[in-house]
Amino acid sequence: MNESDWVVGDRDRLTFDAFCDTHEKAWIGFARARLRDGAVAHEATEIAKARVWQAWPRILREQIPPFHAWAILKEEIGAALAELMMNGEPLPTQADVPGWVHAVRDAAEQAEHLLEADGSHEQLYGALRQLSERRHDVIVLRYLLDLPDEQIADYLGTTEANVRSTASQALDRLAAALGGRRGESR
């Protein structure tokens, strides 16, 4: 039996709907953080959900279904960014999303009082953009969306210990990019 032979029944739809209810808030939040536009983020999330639904029987057989759904979401966010670029539209900026500033500064306080940079939140956003994709994802999921490490680990296909380590590394990199070290007073 191949995937095209699957007949998607009511029970599969209920399972899919429950899965989406559990994860959609994080998906949309992450898409908004990356795309900076609520409508574009919502559209990318809806396209991702449609793709997850198409692959639902296969995703259910995977060891960590949220990881596979997350990969689809990230592809759609990338496609949305590419479409913005191809249409000559400006890429999203930090200017109108001060939530980033508060979220990362809150994260910093939770992680041994990372000092705020003397510069603007544009500096902070620039430092965030310099993080590796994995570190950036962990910062957004953990501090902006306030997801538990267990859920982040499922999304990223890793362990909770790895999420904690990645978050610590990301905060160290942010601190260095902003001219200090965690726990150090200026």
CSV table of C-alpha atoms in Angstrom, one decimal:
chain,number,residue,atom,x,y,z
A,1,MET,CA,0.0,0.0,0.0
A,2,ASN,CA,1.4,3.4,-0.9
A,3,GLU,CA,0.4,6.8,0.3
A,4,SER,CA,-2.0,7.4,-2.6
A,5,ASP,CA,-3.9,4.3,-1.5
A,6,TRP,CA,-4.7,5.8,1.9
A,7,VAL,CA,-8.3,6.8,2.4
A,8,VAL,CA,-8.4,9.7,4.9
A,9,GLY,CA,-11.3,9.2,7.2
A,10,ASP,CA,-13.1,11.2,9.8
A,11,ARG,CA,-10.8,9.9,12.5
A,12,ASP,CA,-7.7,11.0,10.6
A,13,ARG,CA,-9.3,14.4,10.2
A,14,LEU,CA,-10.1,14.6,13.9
A,15,THR,CA,-6.5,13.6,14.7
A,16,PHE,CA,-5.2,16.2,12.3
A,17,ASP,CA,-7.4,19.0,13.7
A,18,ALA,CA,-6.3,18.2,17.3
A,19,PHE,CA,-2.7,18.2,16.1
A,20,CYS,CA,-3.2,21.6,14.5
A,21,ASP,CA,-5.0,23.0,17.6
A,22,THR,CA,-2.0,22.0,19.7
A,23,HIS,CA,0.7,23.5,17.4
A,24,GLU,CA,-0.9,26.3,15.3
A,25,LYS,CA,-0.3,29.1,17.8
A,26,ALA,CA,3.4,28.3,17.8
A,27,TRP,CA,3.5,27.9,14.0
A,28,ILE,CA,1.8,31.3,13.5
A,29,GLY,CA,3.9,33.0,16.1
A,30,PHE,CA,7.1,31.7,14.5
A,31,ALA,CA,6.0,32.7,11.0
A,32,ARG,CA,5.1,36.2,12.3
A,33,ALA,CA,8.6,36.4,13.9
A,34,ARG,CA,10.3,35.5,10.7
A,35,LEU,CA,8.0,37.3,8.2
A,36,ARG,CA,7.0,40.3,10.2
A,37,ASP,CA,3.6,40.5,8.5
A,38,GLY,CA,0.6,38.9,10.1
A,39,ALA,CA,-1.2,38.3,6.8
A,40,VAL,CA,1.8,36.8,5.1
A,41,ALA,CA,2.5,34.7,8.2
A,42,HIS,CA,-1.1,33.4,8.3
A,43,GLU,CA,-1.0,32.5,4.6
A,44,ALA,CA,2.3,30.7,4.9
A,45,THR,CA,0.9,28.8,7.9
A,46,GLU,CA,-2.3,27.8,6.1
A,47,ILE,CA,-0.2,26.5,3.1
A,48,ALA,CA,1.9,24.5,5.5
A,49,LYS,CA,-1.2,23.1,7.2
A,50,ALA,CA,-2.5,22.0,3.8
A,51,ARG,CA,0.8,20.3,3.0
A,52,VAL,CA,0.8,18.6,6.4
A,53,TRP,CA,-2.7,17.4,5.7
A,54,GLN,CA,-1.6,16.0,2.4
A,55,ALA,CA,1.2,14.1,4.1
A,56,TRP,CA,-0.8,13.3,7.2
A,57,PRO,CA,-0.8,9.5,6.9
A,58,ARG,CA,3.0,9.5,6.4
A,59,ILE,CA,3.6,12.0,9.2
A,60,LEU,CA,1.5,9.9,11.6
A,61,ARG,CA,3.9,7.0,11.0
A,62,GLU,CA,6.9,9.1,11.9
A,63,GLN,CA,8.5,8.9,15.3
A,64,ILE,CA,8.2,12.6,16.0
A,65,PRO,CA,5.3,14.1,13.9
A,66,PRO,CA,5.8,17.7,15.1
A,67,PHE,CA,9.3,17.6,13.7
A,68,HIS,CA,8.0,16.8,10.2
A,69,ALA,CA,5.3,19.4,10.3
A,70,TRP,CA,7.9,22.0,11.5
A,71,ALA,CA,10.1,21.2,8.5
A,72,ILE,CA,7.1,21.9,6.2
A,73,LEU,CA,6.3,25.1,8.0
A,74,LYS,CA,10.0,26.3,7.6
A,75,GLU,CA,9.9,25.5,3.9
A,76,GLU,CA,6.7,27.6,3.5
A,77,ILE,CA,8.3,30.5,5.5
A,78,GLY,CA,11.3,30.3,3.2
A,79,ALA,CA,9.0,30.3,0.1
A,80,ALA,CA,7.2,33.4,1.4
A,81,LEU,CA,10.4,35.2,1.9
A,82,ALA,CA,11.6,34.2,-1.6
A,83,GLU,CA,8.3,35.5,-3.0
A,84,LEU,CA,8.7,38.8,-1.3
A,85,MET,CA,12.2,39.1,-2.8
A,86,MET,CA,11.1,38.1,-6.3
A,87,ASN,CA,8.3,40.6,-6.2
A,88,GLY,CA,10.8,43.3,-5.3
A,89,GLU,CA,9.1,44.0,-2.0
A,90,PRO,CA,11.3,45.0,1.0
A,91,LEU,CA,12.2,42.2,3.3
A,92,PRO,CA,10.6,42.4,6.8
A,93,THR,CA,12.4,44.7,9.2
A,94,GLN,CA,12.5,44.9,12.9
A,95,ALA,CA,11.3,48.5,13.1
A,96,ASP,CA,7.7,47.7,13.8
A,97,VAL,CA,8.1,44.6,16.0
A,98,PRO,CA,9.3,45.7,19.4
A,99,GLY,CA,8.1,42.5,20.8
A,100,TRP,CA,11.4,41.0,19.7
A,101,VAL,CA,13.3,43.4,21.9
A,102,HIS,CA,11.2,42.6,25.0
A,103,ALA,CA,11.3,38.9,24.4
A,104,VAL,CA,15.1,38.7,24.0
A,105,ARG,CA,15.7,41.0,26.9
A,106,ASP,CA,13.4,38.9,29.0
A,107,ALA,CA,15.4,35.9,27.9
A,108,ALA,CA,18.6,37.6,28.8
A,109,GLU,CA,17.3,38.4,32.3
A,110,GLN,CA,16.4,34.7,32.8
A,111,ALA,CA,19.9,33.8,31.6
A,112,GLU,CA,22.1,35.5,34.1
A,113,HIS,CA,21.3,39.1,33.2
A,114,LEU,CA,22.7,39.7,29.7
A,115,LEU,CA,23.3,43.4,29.6
A,116,GLU,CA,21.3,45.5,27.1
A,117,ALA,CA,23.3,47.1,24.4
A,118,ASP,CA,23.6,50.8,24.4
A,119,GLY,CA,22.3,50.8,20.8
A,120,SER,CA,18.8,50.5,19.4
A,121,HIS,CA,16.7,47.4,19.0
A,122,GLU,CA,17.9,47.3,15.4
A,123,GLN,CA,21.3,46.2,16.9
A,124,LEU,CA,19.6,43.5,18.8
A,125,TYR,CA,17.7,42.3,15.7
A,126,GLY,CA,21.0,42.4,13.7
A,127,ALA,CA,22.6,40.2,16.4
A,128,LEU,CA,19.7,37.8,16.2
A,129,ARG,CA,20.0,37.6,12.4
A,130,GLN,CA,23.6,36.6,12.8
A,131,LEU,CA,22.7,33.5,14.8
A,132,SER,CA,22.7,30.1,13.1
A,133,GLU,CA,19.2,29.0,12.1
A,134,ARG,CA,19.0,26.5,14.9
A,135,ARG,CA,20.0,29.0,17.6
A,136,HIS,CA,17.6,31.6,16.1
A,137,ASP,CA,14.7,29.0,16.1
A,138,VAL,CA,15.4,28.2,19.8
A,139,ILE,CA,15.5,31.8,20.8
A,140,VAL,CA,12.2,32.5,19.0
A,141,LEU,CA,10.5,29.4,20.3
A,142,ARG,CA,11.7,29.6,23.8
A,143,TYR,CA,11.7,33.3,24.6
A,144,LEU,CA,9.3,34.9,22.1
A,145,LEU,CA,6.7,32.2,22.0
A,146,ASP,CA,7.5,30.9,25.5
A,147,LEU,CA,7.3,27.2,24.5
A,148,PRO,CA,8.6,24.5,26.9
A,149,ASP,CA,11.8,22.8,26.0
A,150,GLU,CA,10.0,19.5,25.4
A,151,GLN,CA,7.9,21.0,22.7
A,152,ILE,CA,10.9,22.8,21.1
A,153,ALA,CA,12.8,19.5,21.1
A,154,ASP,CA,9.9,17.9,19.2
A,155,TYR,CA,9.8,20.6,16.6
A,156,LEU,CA,13.5,20.5,16.1
A,157,GLY,CA,14.0,16.8,16.3
A,158,THR,CA,16.4,16.9,19.2
A,159,THR,CA,16.6,16.5,23.0
A,160,GLU,CA,15.6,18.9,25.7
A,161,ALA,CA,19.2,19.0,26.9
A,162,ASN,CA,20.3,20.1,23.4
A,163,VAL,CA,17.6,22.8,23.4
A,164,ARG,CA,18.9,24.1,26.7
A,165,SER,CA,22.5,24.0,25.4
A,166,THR,CA,21.6,25.7,22.2
A,167,ALA,CA,19.7,28.4,24.1
A,168,SER,CA,22.7,29.0,26.3
A,169,GLN,CA,25.0,29.2,23.2
A,170,ALA,CA,22.7,31.6,21.5
A,171,LEU,CA,22.5,33.9,24.5
A,172,ASP,CA,26.4,33.8,24.7
A,173,ARG,CA,26.6,34.8,21.0
A,174,LEU,CA,24.0,37.6,21.4
A,175,ALA,CA,25.9,38.9,24.4
A,176,ALA,CA,29.2,38.9,22.5
A,177,ALA,CA,27.6,40.6,19.5
A,178,LEU,CA,26.2,43.3,21.8
A,179,GLY,CA,29.6,43.9,23.4
A,180,GLY,CA,29.5,41.9,26.7
A,181,ARG,CA,29.3,38.5,28.2
A,182,ARG,CA,26.4,37.0,30.2
A,183,GLY,CA,26.6,37.8,33.8
A,184,GLU,CA,29.1,40.5,33.4
A,185,SER,CA,28.3,44.1,34.4
A,186,ARG,CA,29.5,47.0,32.4
